[in-house]
Coordinates of C-alpha atoms in Angstrom, one line a residue:
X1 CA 279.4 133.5 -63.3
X2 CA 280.4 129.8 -62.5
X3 CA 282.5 130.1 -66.1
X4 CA 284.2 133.0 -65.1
X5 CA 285.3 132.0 -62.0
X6 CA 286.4 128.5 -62.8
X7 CA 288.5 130.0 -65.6
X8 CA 290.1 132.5 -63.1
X9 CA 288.4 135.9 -64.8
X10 CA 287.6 136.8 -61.0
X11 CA 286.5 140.1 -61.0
X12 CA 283.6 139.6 -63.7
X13 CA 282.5 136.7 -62.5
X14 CA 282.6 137.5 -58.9
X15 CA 280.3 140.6 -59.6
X16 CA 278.0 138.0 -61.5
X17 CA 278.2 135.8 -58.8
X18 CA 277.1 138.2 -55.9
X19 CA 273.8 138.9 -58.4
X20 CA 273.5 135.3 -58.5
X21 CA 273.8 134.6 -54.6
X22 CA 271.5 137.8 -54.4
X23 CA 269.1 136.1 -56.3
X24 CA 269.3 132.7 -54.2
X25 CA 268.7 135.0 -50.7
X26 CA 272.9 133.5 -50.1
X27 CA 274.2 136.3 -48.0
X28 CA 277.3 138.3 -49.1
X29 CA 279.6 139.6 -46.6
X30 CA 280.4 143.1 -47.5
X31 CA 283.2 144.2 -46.0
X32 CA 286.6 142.3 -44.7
X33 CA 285.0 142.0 -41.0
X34 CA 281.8 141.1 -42.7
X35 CA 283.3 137.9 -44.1
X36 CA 285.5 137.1 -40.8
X37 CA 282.2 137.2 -38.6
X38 CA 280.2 135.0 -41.4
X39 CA 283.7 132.6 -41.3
X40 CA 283.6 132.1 -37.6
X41 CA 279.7 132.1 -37.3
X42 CA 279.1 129.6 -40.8
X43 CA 282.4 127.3 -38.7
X44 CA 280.3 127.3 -35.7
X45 CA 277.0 126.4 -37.4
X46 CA 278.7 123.3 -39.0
X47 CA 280.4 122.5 -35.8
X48 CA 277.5 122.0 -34.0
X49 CA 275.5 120.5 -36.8
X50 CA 278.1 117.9 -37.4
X51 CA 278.7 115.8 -40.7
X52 CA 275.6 113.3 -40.5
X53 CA 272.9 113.7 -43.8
X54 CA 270.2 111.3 -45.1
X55 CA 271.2 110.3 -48.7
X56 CA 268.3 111.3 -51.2
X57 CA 268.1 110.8 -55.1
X58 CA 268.2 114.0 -57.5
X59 CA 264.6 113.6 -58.0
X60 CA 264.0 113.6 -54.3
X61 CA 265.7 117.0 -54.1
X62 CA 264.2 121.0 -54.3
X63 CA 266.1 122.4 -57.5
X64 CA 266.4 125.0 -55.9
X65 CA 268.4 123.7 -52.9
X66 CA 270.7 121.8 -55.5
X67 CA 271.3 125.2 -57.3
X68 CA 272.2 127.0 -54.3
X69 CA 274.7 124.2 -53.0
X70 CA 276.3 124.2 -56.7
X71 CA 276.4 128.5 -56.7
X72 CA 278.4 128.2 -53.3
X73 CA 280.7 125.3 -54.2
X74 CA 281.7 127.7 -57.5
X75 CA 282.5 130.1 -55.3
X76 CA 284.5 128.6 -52.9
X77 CA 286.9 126.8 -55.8
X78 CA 286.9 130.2 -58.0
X79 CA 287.3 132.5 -55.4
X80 CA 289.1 130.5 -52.5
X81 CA 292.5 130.3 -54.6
X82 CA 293.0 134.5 -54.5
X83 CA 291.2 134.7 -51.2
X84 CA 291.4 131.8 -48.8
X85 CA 289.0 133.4 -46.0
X86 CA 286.5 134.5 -48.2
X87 CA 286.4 131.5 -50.3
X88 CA 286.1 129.5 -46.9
X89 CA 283.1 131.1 -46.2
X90 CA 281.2 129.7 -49.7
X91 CA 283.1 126.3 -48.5
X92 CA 281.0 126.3 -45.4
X93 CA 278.1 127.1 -46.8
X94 CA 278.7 124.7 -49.6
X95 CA 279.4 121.9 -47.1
X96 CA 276.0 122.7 -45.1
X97 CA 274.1 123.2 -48.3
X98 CA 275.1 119.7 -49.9
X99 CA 274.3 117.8 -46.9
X100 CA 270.8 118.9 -46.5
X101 CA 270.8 118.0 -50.0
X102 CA 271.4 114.3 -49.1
X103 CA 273.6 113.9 -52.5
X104 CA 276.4 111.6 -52.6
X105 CA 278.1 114.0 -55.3
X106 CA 277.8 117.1 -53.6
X107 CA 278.3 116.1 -50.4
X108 CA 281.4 113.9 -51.7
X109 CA 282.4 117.4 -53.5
X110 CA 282.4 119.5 -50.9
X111 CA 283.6 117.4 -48.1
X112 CA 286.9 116.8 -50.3
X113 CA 287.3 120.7 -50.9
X114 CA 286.7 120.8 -47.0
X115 CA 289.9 118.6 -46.5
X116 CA 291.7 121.3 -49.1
X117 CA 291.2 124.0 -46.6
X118 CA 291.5 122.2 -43.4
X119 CA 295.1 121.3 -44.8
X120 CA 295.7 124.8 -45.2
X121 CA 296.3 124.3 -40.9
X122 CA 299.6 122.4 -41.4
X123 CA 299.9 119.4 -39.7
X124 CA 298.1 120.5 -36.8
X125 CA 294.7 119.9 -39.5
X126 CA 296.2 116.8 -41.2
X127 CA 294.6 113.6 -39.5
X128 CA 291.4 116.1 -40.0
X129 CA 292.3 116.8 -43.6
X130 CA 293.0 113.1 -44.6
X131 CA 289.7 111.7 -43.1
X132 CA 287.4 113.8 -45.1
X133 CA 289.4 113.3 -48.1
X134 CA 289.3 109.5 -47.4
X135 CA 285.6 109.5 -46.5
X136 CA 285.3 111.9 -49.7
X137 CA 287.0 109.6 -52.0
X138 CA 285.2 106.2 -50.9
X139 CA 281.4 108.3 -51.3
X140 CA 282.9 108.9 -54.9
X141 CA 284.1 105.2 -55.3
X142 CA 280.7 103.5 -53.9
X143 CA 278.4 105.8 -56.3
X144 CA 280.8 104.3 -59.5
X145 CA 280.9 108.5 -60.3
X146 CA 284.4 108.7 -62.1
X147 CA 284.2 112.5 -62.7
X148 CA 283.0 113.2 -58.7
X149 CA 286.5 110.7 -58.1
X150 CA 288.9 113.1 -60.4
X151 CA 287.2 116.4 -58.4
X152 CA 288.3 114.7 -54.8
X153 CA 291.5 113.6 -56.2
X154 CA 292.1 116.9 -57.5
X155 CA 291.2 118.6 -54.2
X156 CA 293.4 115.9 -52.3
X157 CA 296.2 117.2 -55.0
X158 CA 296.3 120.7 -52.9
X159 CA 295.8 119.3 -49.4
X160 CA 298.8 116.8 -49.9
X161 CA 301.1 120.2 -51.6
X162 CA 300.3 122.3 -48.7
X163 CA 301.4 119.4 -46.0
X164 CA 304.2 118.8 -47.9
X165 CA 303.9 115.2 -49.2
X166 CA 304.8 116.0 -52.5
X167 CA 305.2 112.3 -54.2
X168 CA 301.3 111.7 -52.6
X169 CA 300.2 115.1 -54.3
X170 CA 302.1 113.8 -58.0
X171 CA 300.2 110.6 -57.3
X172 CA 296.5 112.2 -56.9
X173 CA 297.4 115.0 -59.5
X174 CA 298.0 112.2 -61.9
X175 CA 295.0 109.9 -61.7
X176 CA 292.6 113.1 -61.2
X177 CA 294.1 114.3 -64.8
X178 CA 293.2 111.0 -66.4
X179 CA 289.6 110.7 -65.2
X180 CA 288.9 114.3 -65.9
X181 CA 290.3 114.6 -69.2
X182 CA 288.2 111.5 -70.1
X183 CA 285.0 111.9 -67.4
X184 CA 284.9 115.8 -67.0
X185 CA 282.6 117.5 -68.6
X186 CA 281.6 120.5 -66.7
X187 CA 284.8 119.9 -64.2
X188 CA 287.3 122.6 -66.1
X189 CA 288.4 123.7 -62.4
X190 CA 289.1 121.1 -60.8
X191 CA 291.3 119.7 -64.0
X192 CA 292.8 123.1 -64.4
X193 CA 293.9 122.4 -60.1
X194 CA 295.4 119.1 -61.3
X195 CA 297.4 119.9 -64.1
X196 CA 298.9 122.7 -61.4
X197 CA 299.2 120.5 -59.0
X198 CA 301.1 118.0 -60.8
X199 CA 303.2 120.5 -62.0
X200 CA 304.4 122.2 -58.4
X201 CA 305.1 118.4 -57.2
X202 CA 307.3 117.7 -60.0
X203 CA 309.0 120.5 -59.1
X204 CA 309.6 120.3 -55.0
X205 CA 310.6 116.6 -56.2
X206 CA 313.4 118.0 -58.6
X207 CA 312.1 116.5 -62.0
X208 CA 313.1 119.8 -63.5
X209 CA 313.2 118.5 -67.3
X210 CA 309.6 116.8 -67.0
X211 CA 308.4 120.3 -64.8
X212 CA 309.2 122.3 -67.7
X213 CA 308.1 119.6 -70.4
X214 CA 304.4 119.8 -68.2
X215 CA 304.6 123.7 -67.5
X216 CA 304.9 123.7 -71.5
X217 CA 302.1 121.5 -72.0
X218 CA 299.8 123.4 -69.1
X219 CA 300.4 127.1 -70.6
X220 CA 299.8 125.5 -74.3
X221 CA 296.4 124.1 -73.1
X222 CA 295.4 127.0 -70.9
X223 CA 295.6 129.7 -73.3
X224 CA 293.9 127.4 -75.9
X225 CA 291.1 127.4 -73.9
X226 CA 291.2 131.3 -72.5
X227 CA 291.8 129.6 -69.0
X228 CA 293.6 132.1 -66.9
X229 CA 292.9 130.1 -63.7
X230 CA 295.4 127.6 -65.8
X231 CA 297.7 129.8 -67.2
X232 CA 298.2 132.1 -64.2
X233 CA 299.0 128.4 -61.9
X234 CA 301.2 127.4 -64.8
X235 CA 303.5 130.7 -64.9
X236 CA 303.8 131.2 -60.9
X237 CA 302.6 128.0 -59.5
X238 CA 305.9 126.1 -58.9
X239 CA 308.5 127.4 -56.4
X240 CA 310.6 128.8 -58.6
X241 CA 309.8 130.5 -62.4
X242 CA 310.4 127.8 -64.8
X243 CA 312.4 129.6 -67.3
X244 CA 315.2 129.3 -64.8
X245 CA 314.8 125.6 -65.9
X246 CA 316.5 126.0 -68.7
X247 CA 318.4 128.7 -67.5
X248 CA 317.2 132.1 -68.7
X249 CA 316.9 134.3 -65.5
X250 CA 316.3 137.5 -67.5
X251 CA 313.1 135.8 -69.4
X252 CA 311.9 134.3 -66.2
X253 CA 311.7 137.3 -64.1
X254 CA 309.6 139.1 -67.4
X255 CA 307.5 136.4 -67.5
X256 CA 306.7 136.0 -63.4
X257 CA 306.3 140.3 -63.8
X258 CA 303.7 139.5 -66.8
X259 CA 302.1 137.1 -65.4
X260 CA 302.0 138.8 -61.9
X261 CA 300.0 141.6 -63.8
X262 CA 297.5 139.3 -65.1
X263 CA 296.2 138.6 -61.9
X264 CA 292.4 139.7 -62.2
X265 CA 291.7 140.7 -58.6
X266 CA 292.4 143.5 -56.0
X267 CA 293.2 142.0 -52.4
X268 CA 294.6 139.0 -51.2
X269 CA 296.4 136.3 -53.5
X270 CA 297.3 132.9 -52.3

């Protein structure tokens, strides 16, 4: 399930994913007000709670718990892109889960991803966004954990597109592609989120012959590896299609209509 969300095949790894939650006793919402009420409610519960945890090791921790924090964190990367709300719901629960796990990595994880979608607010959620991002990003640097660093870097890639601070997202898009293509094992999402990232800044910041060189490089890569998360943020993810780059309206508007079609699930797409 985790696979085939992280690579962007939504629909087949979401219906693995509910079985999977299922399995965990991880409530699904089942309907659009379903996964409003569990927003607002899951929001409340981690309002009150607050942020605080009691650091354990691995060893120290019920498998079971870990599994369940890692299920929801999947599910709020894989599914959060197409559908912000109901991704934010798995973003909650991934938050609460990892810190009753008490582990650095997951909590560092999921507090970063947190920052993603407080951004989402504008600057209204900024100062919020950039202190769990910051807190995020030291947990990663005290535990000497380069891949957990590139995952936060990559989530701070998104926060810093949607408030606009483009040369800061090019910045974290660039060092989270160099420690995940060397430290990432296991992180294909997150380095997937990166390359995109990188290539929508280069874009808002008008580097037009190195957006197309990187778009080139991203679609390459993607399709090597059957990654349509990759491919789809590579064809549409900058503001504009790239084949207008080097100017060839006719095969850019096929090419955004393609890829358009591509898109694996019914509903809402960010």
């Amino acid at each position: 399930a985790m696979a085939f969300l992280e690579s962007g095949h939504l629909d087949r790894g979401r219906k693995l994913l509910y079985r999977v939650l299922a399995s965990m006793n991880i409530p699904v919402p089942s309907s659009r007000p379903g996964v409003i009420a569990s927003f607002l409610f899951l929001r409340a519960r981690l309002a009150l709670r607050g942020m605080d945890f009691m650091a354990r090791t691995q060893d120290e921790i019920p498998a079971n718990l870990l599994d369940r924090a890692d299920a929801c964190s999947s599910a709020a990367s894989g599914i959060g892109y197409a559908d912000p709300l109901e991704g934010g719901v798995y973003q909650v629960r991934s938050m609460l889960l990892a810190l009753e796990t008490g582990d650095a990595e997951r909590i560092s994880r999921a507090m970063a991803m947190e920052g993603a979608f407080t951004a989402a607010l504008g600057e209204r959620g900024a100062d919020k966004a950039l202190g769990l991002l910051d807190q995020a990003q030291q947990m990663a640097l005290d535990s000497d954990n380069p891949r957990g660093l590139g995952e936060v870097l990559a989530a701070r890639t998104i926060a810093m597109l949607q408030l606009g601070r483009w040369r800061d997202c090019l910045d974290a898009a660039t060092e989270s592609r160099a420690l995940l293509q060397q430290h990432g094992k296991g992180s294909s999402w997150y380095l997937s989120t990166a390359e995109s990232y990188h290539l929508g800044a280069l874009g808002f910041l008008g580097r037009l012959d190195e957006a197309y060189e990187a778009f080139c490089g991203a679609l390459a890569h993607s399709r090597r590896k059957g990654d349509l998360h990759g491919e789809l943020h590579a064809r549409l993810g900058m503001e504009f299609p790239p084949y207008l780059i080097v100017d060839d309206p006719q095969r850019a508007a096929t090419d955004a209509a393609q890829a358009a079609d591509l898109f694996p699930m019914e509903g809402f797409h960010l």
